[in-house]
Short mmCIF file of C-alpha atoms in Angstrom, two decimals:
data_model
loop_
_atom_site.label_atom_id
_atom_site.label_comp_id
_atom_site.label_asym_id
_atom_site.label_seq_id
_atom_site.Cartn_x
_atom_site.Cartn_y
_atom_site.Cartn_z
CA UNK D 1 93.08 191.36 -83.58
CA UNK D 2 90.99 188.36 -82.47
CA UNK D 3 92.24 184.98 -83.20
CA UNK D 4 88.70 184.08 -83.66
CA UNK D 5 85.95 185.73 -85.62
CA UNK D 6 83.57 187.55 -83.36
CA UNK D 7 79.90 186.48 -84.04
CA UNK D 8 77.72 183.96 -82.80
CA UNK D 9 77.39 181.10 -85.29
CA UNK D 10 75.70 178.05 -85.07
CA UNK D 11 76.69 175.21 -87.17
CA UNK D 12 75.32 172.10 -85.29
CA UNK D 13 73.01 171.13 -82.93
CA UNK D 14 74.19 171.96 -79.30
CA UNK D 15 75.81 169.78 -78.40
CA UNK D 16 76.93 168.77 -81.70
CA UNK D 17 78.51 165.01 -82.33
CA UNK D 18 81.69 165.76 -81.23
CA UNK D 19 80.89 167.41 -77.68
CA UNK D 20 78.18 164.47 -77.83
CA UNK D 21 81.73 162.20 -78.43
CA UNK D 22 83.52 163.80 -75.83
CA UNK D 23 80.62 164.02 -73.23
CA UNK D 24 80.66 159.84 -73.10
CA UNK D 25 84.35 159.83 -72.69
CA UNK D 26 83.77 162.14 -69.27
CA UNK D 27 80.92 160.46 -67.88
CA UNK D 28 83.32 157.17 -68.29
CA UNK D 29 86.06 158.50 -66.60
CA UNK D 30 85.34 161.90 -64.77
CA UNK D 31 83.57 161.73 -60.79
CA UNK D 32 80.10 162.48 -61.40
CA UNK D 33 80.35 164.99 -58.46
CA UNK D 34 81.75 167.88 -60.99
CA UNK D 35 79.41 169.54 -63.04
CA UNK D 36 79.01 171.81 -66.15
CA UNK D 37 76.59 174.54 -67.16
CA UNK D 38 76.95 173.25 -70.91
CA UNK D 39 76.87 170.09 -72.36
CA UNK D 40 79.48 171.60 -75.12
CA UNK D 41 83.88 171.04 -75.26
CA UNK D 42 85.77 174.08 -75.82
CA UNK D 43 88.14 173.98 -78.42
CA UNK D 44 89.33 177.80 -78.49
CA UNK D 45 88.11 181.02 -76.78
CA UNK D 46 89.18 184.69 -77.01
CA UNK D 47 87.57 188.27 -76.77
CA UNK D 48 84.17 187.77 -76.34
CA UNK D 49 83.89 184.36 -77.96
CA UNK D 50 83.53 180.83 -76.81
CA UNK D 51 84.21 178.01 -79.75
CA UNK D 52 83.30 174.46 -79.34
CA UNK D 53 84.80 171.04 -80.99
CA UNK D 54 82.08 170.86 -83.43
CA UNK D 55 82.76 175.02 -84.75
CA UNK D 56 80.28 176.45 -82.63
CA UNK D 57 80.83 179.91 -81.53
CA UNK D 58 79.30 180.90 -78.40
CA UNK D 59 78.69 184.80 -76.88
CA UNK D 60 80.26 184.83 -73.72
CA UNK D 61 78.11 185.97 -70.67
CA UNK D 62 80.40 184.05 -68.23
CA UNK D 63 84.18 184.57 -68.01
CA UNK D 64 84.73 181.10 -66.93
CA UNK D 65 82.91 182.74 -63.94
CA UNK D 66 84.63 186.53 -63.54
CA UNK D 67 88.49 184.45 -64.77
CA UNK D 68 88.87 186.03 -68.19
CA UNK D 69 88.03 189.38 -67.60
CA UNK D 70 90.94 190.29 -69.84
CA UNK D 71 89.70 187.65 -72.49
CA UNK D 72 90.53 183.91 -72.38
CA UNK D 73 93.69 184.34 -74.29
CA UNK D 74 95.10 188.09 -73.68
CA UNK D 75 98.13 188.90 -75.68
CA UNK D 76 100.16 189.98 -72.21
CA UNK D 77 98.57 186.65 -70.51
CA UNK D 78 100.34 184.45 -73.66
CA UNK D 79 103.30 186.42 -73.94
CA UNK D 80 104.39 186.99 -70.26
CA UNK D 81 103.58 183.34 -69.25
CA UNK D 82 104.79 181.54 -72.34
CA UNK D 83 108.16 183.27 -71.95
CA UNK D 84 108.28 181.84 -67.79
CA UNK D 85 107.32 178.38 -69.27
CA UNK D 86 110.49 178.46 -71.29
CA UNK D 87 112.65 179.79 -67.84
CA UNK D 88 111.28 177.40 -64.97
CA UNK D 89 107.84 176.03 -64.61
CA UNK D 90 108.47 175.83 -60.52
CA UNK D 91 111.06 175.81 -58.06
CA UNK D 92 108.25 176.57 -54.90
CA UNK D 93 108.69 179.60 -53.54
CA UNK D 94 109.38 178.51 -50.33
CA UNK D 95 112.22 176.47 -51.35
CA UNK D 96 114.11 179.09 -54.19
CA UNK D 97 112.12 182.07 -54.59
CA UNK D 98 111.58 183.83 -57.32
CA UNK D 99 110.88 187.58 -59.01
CA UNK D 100 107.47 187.11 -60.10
CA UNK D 101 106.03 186.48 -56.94
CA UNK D 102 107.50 189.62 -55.59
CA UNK D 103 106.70 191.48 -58.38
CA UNK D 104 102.14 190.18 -58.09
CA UNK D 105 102.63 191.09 -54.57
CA UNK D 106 103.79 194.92 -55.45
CA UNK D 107 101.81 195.26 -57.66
CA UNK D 108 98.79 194.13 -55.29
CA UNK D 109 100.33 196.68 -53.10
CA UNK D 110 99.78 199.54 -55.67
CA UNK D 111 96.39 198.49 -56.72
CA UNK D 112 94.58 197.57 -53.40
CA UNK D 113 92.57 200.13 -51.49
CA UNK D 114 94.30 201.83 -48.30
CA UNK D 115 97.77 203.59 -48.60
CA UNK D 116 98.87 201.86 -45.67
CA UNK D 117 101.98 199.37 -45.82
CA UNK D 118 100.89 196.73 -47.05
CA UNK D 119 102.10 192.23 -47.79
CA UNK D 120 100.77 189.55 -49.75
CA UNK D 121 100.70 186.33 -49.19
CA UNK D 122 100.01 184.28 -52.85
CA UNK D 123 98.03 180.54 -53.07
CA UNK D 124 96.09 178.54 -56.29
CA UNK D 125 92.25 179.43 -55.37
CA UNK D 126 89.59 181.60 -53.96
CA UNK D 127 88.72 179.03 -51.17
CA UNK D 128 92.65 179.09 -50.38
CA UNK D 129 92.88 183.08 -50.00
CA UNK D 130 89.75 182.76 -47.60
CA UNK D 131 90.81 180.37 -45.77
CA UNK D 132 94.69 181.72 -45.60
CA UNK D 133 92.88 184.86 -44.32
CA UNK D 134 91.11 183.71 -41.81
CA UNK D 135 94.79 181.78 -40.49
CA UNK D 136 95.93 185.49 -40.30
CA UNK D 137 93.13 187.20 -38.66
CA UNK D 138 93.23 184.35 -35.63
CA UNK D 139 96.86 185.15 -35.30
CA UNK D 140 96.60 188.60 -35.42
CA UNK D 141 93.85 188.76 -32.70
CA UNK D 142 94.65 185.96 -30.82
CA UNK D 143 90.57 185.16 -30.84
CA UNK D 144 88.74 182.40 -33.02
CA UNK D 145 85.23 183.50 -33.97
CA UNK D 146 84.75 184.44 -38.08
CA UNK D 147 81.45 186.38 -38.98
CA UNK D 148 79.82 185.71 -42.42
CA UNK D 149 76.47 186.93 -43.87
CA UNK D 150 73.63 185.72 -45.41
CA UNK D 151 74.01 184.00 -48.78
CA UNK D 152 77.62 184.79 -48.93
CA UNK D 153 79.48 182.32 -50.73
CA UNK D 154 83.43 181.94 -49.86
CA UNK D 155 84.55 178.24 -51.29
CA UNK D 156 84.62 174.15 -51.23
CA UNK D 157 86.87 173.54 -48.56
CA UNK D 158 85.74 172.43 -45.17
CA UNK D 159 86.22 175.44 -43.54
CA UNK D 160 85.11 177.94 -46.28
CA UNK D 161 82.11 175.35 -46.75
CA UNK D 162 80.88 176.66 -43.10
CA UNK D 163 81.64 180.43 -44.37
CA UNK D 164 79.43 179.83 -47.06
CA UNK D 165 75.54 179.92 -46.91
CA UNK D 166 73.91 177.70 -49.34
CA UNK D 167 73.64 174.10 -49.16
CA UNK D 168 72.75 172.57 -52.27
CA UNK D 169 75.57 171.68 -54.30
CA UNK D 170 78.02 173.58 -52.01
CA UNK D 171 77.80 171.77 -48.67
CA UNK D 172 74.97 169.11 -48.38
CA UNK D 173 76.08 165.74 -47.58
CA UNK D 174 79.52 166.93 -46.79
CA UNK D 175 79.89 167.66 -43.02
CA UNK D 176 80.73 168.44 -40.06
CA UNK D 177 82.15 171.66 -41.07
CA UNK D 178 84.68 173.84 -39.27
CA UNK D 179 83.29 175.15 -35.83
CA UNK D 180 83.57 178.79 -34.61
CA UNK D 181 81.46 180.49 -37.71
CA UNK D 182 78.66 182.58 -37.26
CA UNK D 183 76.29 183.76 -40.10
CA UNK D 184 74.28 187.43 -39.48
CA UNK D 185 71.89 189.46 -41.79
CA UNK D 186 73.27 190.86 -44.90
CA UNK D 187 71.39 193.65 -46.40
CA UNK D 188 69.50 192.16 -49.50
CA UNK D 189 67.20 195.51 -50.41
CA UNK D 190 65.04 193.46 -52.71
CA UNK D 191 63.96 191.46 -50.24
CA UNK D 192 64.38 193.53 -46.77
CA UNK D 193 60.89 193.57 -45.30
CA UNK D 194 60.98 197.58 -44.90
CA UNK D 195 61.75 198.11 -48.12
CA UNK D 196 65.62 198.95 -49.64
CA UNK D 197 65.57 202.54 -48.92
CA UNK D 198 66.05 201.42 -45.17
CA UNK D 199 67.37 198.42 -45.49
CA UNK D 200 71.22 199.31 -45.36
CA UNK D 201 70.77 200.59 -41.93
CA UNK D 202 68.58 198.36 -40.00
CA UNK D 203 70.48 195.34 -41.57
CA UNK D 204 73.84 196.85 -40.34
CA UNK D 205 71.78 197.47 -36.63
CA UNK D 206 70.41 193.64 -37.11
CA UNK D 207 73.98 192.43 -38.33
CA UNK D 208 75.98 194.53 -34.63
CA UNK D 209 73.22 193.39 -32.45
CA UNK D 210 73.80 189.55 -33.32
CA UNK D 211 77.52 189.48 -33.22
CA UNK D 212 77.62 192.03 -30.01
CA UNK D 213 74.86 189.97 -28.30
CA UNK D 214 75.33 185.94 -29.19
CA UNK D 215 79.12 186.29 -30.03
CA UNK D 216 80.88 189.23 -28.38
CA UNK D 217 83.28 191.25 -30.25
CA UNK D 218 85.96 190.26 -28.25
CA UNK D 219 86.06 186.67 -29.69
CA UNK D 220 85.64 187.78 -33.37
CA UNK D 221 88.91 187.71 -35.22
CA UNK D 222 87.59 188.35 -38.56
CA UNK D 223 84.02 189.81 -40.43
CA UNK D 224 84.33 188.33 -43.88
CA UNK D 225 82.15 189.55 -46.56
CA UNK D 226 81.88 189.81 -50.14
CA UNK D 227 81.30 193.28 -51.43
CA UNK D 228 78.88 192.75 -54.11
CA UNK D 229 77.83 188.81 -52.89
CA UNK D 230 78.34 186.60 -56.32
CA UNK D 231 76.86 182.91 -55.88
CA UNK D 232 74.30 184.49 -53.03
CA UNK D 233 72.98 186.29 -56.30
CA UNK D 234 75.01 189.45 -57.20
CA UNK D 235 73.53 191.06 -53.79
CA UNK D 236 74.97 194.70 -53.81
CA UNK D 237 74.48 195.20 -49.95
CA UNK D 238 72.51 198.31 -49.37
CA UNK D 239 73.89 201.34 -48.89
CA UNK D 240 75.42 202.29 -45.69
CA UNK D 241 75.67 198.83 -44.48
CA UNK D 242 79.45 197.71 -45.07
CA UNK D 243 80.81 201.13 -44.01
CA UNK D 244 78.85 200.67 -41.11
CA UNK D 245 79.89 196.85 -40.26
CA UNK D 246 83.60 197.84 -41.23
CA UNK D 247 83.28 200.83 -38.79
CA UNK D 248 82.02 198.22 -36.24
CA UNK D 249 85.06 195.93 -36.91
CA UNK D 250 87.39 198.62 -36.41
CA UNK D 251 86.24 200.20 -33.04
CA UNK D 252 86.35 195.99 -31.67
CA UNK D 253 89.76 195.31 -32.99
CA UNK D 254 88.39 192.65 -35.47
CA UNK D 255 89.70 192.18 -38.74
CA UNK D 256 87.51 192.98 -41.38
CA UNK D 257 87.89 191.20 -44.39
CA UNK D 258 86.70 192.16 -47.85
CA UNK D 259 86.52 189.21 -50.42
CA UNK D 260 86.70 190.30 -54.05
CA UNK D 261 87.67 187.10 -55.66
CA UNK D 262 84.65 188.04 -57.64
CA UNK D 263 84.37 191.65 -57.61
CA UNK D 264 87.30 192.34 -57.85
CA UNK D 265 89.91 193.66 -60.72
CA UNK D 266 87.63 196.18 -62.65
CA UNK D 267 84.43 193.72 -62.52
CA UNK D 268 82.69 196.52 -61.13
CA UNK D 269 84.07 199.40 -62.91
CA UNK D 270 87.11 199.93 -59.82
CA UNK D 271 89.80 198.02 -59.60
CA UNK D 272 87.71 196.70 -56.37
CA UNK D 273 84.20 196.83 -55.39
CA UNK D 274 84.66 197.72 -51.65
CA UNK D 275 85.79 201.67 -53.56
CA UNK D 276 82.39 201.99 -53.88
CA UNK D 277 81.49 203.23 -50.51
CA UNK D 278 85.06 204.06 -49.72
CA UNK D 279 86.18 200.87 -47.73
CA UNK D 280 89.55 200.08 -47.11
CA UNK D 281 89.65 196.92 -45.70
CA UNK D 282 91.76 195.13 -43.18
CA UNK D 283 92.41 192.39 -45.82
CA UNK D 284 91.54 191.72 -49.33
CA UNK D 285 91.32 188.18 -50.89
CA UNK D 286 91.20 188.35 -54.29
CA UNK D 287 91.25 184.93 -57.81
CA UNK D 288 89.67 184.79 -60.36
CA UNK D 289 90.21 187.49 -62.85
CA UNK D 290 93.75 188.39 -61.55
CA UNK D 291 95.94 186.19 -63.66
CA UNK D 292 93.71 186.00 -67.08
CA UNK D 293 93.01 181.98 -66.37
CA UNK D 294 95.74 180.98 -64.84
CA UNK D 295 95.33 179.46 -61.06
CA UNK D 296 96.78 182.40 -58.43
CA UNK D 297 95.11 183.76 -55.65
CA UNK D 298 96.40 186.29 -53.26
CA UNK D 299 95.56 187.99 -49.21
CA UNK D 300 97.06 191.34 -49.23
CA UNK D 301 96.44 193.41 -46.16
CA UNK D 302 97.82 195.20 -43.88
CA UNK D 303 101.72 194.87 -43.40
CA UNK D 304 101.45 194.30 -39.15
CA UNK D 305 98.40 191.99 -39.66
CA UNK D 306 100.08 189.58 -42.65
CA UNK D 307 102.96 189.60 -40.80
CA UNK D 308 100.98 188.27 -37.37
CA UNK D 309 101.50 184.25 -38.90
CA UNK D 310 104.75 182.56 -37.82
CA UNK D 311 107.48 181.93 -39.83
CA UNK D 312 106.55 179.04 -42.27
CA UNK D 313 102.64 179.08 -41.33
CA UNK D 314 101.78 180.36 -44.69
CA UNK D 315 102.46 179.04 -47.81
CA UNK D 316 101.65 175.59 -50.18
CA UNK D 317 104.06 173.90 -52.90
CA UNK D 318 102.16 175.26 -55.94
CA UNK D 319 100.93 178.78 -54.22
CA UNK D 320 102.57 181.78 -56.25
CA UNK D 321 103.53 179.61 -58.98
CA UNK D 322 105.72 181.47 -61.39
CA UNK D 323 103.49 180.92 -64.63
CA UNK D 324 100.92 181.98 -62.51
CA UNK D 325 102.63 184.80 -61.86
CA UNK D 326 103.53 186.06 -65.12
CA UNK D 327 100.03 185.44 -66.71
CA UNK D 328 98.91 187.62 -63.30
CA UNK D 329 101.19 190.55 -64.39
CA UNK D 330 100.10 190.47 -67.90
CA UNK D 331 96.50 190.52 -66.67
CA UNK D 332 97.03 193.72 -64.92
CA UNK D 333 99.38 195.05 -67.33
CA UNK D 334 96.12 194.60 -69.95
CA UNK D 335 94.28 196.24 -67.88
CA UNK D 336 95.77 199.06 -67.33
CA UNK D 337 96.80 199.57 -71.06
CA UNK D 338 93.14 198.94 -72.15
CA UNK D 339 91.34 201.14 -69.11
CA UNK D 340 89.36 197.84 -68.31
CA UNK D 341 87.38 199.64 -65.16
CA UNK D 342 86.06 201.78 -67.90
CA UNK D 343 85.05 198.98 -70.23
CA UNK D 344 83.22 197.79 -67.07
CA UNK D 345 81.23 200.77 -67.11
CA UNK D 346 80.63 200.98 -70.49
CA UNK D 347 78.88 197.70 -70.63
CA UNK D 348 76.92 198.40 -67.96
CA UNK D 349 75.47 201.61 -70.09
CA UNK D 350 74.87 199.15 -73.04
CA UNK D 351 73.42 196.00 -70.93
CA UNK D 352 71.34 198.04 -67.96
CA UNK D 353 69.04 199.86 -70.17
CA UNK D 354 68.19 196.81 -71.73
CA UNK D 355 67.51 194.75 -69.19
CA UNK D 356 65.61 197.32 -67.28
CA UNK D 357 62.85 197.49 -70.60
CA UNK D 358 62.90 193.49 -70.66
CA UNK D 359 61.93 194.09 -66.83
CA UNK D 360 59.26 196.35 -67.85
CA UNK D 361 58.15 194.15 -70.59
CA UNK D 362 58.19 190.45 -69.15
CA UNK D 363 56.62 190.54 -65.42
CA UNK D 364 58.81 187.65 -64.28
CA UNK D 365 61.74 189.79 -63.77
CA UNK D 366 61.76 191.22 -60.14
CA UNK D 367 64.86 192.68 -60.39
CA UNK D 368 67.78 194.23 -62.09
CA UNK D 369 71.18 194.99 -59.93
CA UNK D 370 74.64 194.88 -59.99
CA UNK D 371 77.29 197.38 -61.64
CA UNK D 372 80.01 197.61 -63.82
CA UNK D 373 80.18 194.20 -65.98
CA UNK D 374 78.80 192.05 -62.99
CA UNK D 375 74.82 192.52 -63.48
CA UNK D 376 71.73 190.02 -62.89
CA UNK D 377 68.36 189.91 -63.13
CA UNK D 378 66.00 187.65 -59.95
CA UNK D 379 63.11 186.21 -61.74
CA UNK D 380 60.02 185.77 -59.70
CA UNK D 381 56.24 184.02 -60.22
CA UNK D 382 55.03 186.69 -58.81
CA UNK D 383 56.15 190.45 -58.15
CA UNK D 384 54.37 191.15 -55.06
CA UNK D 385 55.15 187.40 -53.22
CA UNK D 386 58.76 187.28 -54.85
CA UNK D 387 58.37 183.79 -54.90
CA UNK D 388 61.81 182.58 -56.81
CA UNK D 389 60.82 181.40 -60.26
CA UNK D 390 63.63 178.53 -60.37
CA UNK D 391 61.86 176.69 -63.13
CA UNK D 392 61.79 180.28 -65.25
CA UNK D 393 65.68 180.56 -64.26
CA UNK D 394 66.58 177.16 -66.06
CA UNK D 395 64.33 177.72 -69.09
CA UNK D 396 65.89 181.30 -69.83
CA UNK D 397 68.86 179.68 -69.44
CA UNK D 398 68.63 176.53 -71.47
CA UNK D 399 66.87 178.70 -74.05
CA UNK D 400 69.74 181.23 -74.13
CA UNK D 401 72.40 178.31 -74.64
CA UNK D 402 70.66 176.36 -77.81
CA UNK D 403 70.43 179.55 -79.35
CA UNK D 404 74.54 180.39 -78.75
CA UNK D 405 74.68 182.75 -75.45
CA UNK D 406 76.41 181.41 -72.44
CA UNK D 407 74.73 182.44 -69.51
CA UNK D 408 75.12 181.45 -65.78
CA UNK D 409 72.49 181.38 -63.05
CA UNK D 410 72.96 181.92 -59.40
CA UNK D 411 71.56 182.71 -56.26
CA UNK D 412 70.45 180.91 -53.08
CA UNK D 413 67.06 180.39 -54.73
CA UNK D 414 68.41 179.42 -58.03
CA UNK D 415 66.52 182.23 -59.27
CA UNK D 416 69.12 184.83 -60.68
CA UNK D 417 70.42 185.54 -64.32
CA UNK D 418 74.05 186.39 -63.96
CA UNK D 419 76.30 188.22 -66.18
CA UNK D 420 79.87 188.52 -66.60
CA UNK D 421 81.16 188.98 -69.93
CA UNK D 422 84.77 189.57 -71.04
CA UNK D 423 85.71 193.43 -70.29
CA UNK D 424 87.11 192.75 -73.79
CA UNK D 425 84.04 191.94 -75.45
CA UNK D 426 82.63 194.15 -78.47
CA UNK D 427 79.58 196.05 -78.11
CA UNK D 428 78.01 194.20 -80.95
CA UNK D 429 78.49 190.80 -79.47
CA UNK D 430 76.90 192.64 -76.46
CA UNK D 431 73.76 193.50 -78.10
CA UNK D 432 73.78 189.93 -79.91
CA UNK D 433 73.45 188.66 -77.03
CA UNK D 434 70.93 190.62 -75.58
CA UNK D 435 68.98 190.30 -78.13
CA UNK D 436 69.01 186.16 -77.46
CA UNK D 437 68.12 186.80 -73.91
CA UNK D 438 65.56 188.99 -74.83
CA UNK D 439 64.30 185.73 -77.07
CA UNK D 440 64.28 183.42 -74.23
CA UNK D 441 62.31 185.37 -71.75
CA UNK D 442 59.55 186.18 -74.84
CA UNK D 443 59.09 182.31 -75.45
CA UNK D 444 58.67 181.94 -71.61
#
């Protein structure tokens, strides 16, 4: 049972006078720097259901971005992390360990792709995992050099800043970045000039030729990419190009480095998105959706390769924190018990069809990708330019937001639709909320 009814309801204006309240109070007192897709204060959230201070309740499209894939307050999540809270809040792990920690990093063990021995290493974010990863990899191969793609997005810090492609908000004004970073093609089929039935290959030849000719495989520690890129626009890279690129790592002794922190835990319908085409990875980073909304992030990889860091290189006071820990294992315990992977797929046979006829119907969607319960749609001004419609992107949005769906947007041209809802969510809330999308593109 939901602790909130699940409908849409609209009681206000959005925002209503209390978010209206609330929003003064932050712009007095919270950095203008952080941002927010809506204007409107949570108050509760669970299933499929966002409600605000005023008693708005919102359809959610957005998981807190791919967090509460088990819902934004799980039974397991509460239970498991309510009854650490009443043990120990902290101790640091690297001061009096603890079970829990062991415990996430088993169970990453069991879950992760590869039967190979395998160690985790446990931090707070996404950004933290990469960049813990890419530690590893240099002290593994003794080389420097880190590979990225095109529009691949890896975090805020100053070194995942240079992993990641697009500027604006993510790195403008905020340099020098790391050195020793190199960005190749990535195999974007919608917009490969040859078309996407050969794009996978000839982006994988374009992708070897740059790092074999203006790097040389024998500096690259690590290839880092996402498997279905999230921020870059939920790019599902052409097929045949990672197996070819991890094939290519392999036979040069470079780590290759999947990064699911949004893909990953049964976004896609698999526990990770790299199953797709049979990749097992080197090392895994994975966030988000792994602890139900609690901070944790985790590297798990091969045992010889975690173990390459030095004794006390890895770690941070908060990393692995206990609470974090137990809401993790009641994240995967839910979804297990609920066969979330198969939730992912069922939405995607509810919300593909659907978008596919609005793509039929309204010309300024150019495409409709992505699998499992991580799907988008690129709007264009025109289909055979693909010129990115950013201005479309924000109405659709804005539109879909007044009238109670929260919706993200994404991409490197601000042009893409994301979605992401709760693998928890009810198929009528799903079609509710197609049904507002559908809305907002007609009164384009």
């Amino acid at each position: 049972m939901s602790a909130i009814p699940q409908e849409r309801r609209l009681v206000t204006a959005v925002p209503g006078p209390k978010s209206q309240e609330l929003q003064s109070r932050r712009t007095a007192s919270v950095a203008g720097g952080v941002g927010s897709v809506m204007p409107v204060f949570a108050a509760k959230a669970d299933g499929g259901i966002i409600e605000d201070v005023d008693g708005n309740r919102f359809i959610d499209f957005g998981s807190g971005i791919a967090v509460t894939t088990v819902g934004a307050s799980a039974e397991a999540v509460v239970r498991r992390a309510s009854a650490q809270l009443a043990d120990f809040t902290h101790t640091c792990f690297m001061v009096t360990p603890y079970e829990g920690y062991v415990a996430v990093a088993e169970a990453l063990a069991e879950l992760t792709p590869g039967d190979h021995a395998k160690k985790s290493a446990l931090f707070n974010s996404g950004a933290e995992a990469v960049e813990n990863a890419v530690k590893i990899a240099r002290a593994h191969t003794k080389r420097q050099a880190v590979v990225v793609f095109d529009h691949g997005y890896h975090g805020r810090t100053n070194l995942t800043m240079a992993l990641t492609s697009k500027n604006m908000p993510y790195k403008h004004g905020f340099g020098p970045f790391a050195p020793e970073v190199y960005r190749v093609p990535v195999a974007y089929g919608y917009r490969w000039p040859t078309g996407p039935d050969n794009c996978g290959p000839e982006a994988a030849e374009q992708a070897i030729d740059h790092i074999a000719k203006q790097i040389g495989a024998e500096n690259v520690a690590a290839i880092i990419i996402e498997p279905v890129l999230g921020e870059g626009g939920f790019i599902e890279p052409a097929k045949g190009f990672l197996p070819a690129v991890a094939e290519y790592a392999k036979d040069n002794g470079i780590v290759f480095v999947a990064d699911e922190i949004q893909s990953g835990f049964c976004r896609t319908g698999q526990w990770f998105a790299c199953e797709d085409e049979q990749i097992v990875p080197d090392l895994i980073t994975t966030a988000k959706g792994i602890a139900g909304g609690l901070p944790l992030s985790a590297v798990t990889g091969r045992a010889e390769i975690m173990d390459a860091a030095h004794g006390g290189g890895l770690g941070g006071t908060y990393g692995g924190n206990p609470v974090a820990c137990a809401g993790a294992l009641g994240a995967i315990e839910t979804m297990k018990e609920l066969d979330l992977n198969a939730r992912a797929k069922r939405i995607e046979e509810v919300m593909k069809p659907r978008l596919t006829a609005m793509q039929e119907k309204f010309d300024v969607i150019g495409d409709v990708r992505g699998r499992g319960a991580m799907l988008a749609v690129e709007l264009v001004k025109d289909r055979a330019t693909k010129e990115p419609d950013t201005e479309a992107t924000a109405k659709v949005a804005k539109a879909c937001h007044e009238a109670g769906l929260l919706v993200l947007t994404t991409g490197t041209y601000s042009n893409v639709v994301r979605f992401l809802p709760p693998l928890v969510i009810g198929e009528d809330l799903l079609n509710d909320g197609l049904d507002v999308l559908e809305e907002a593109f007609a009164a384009l």
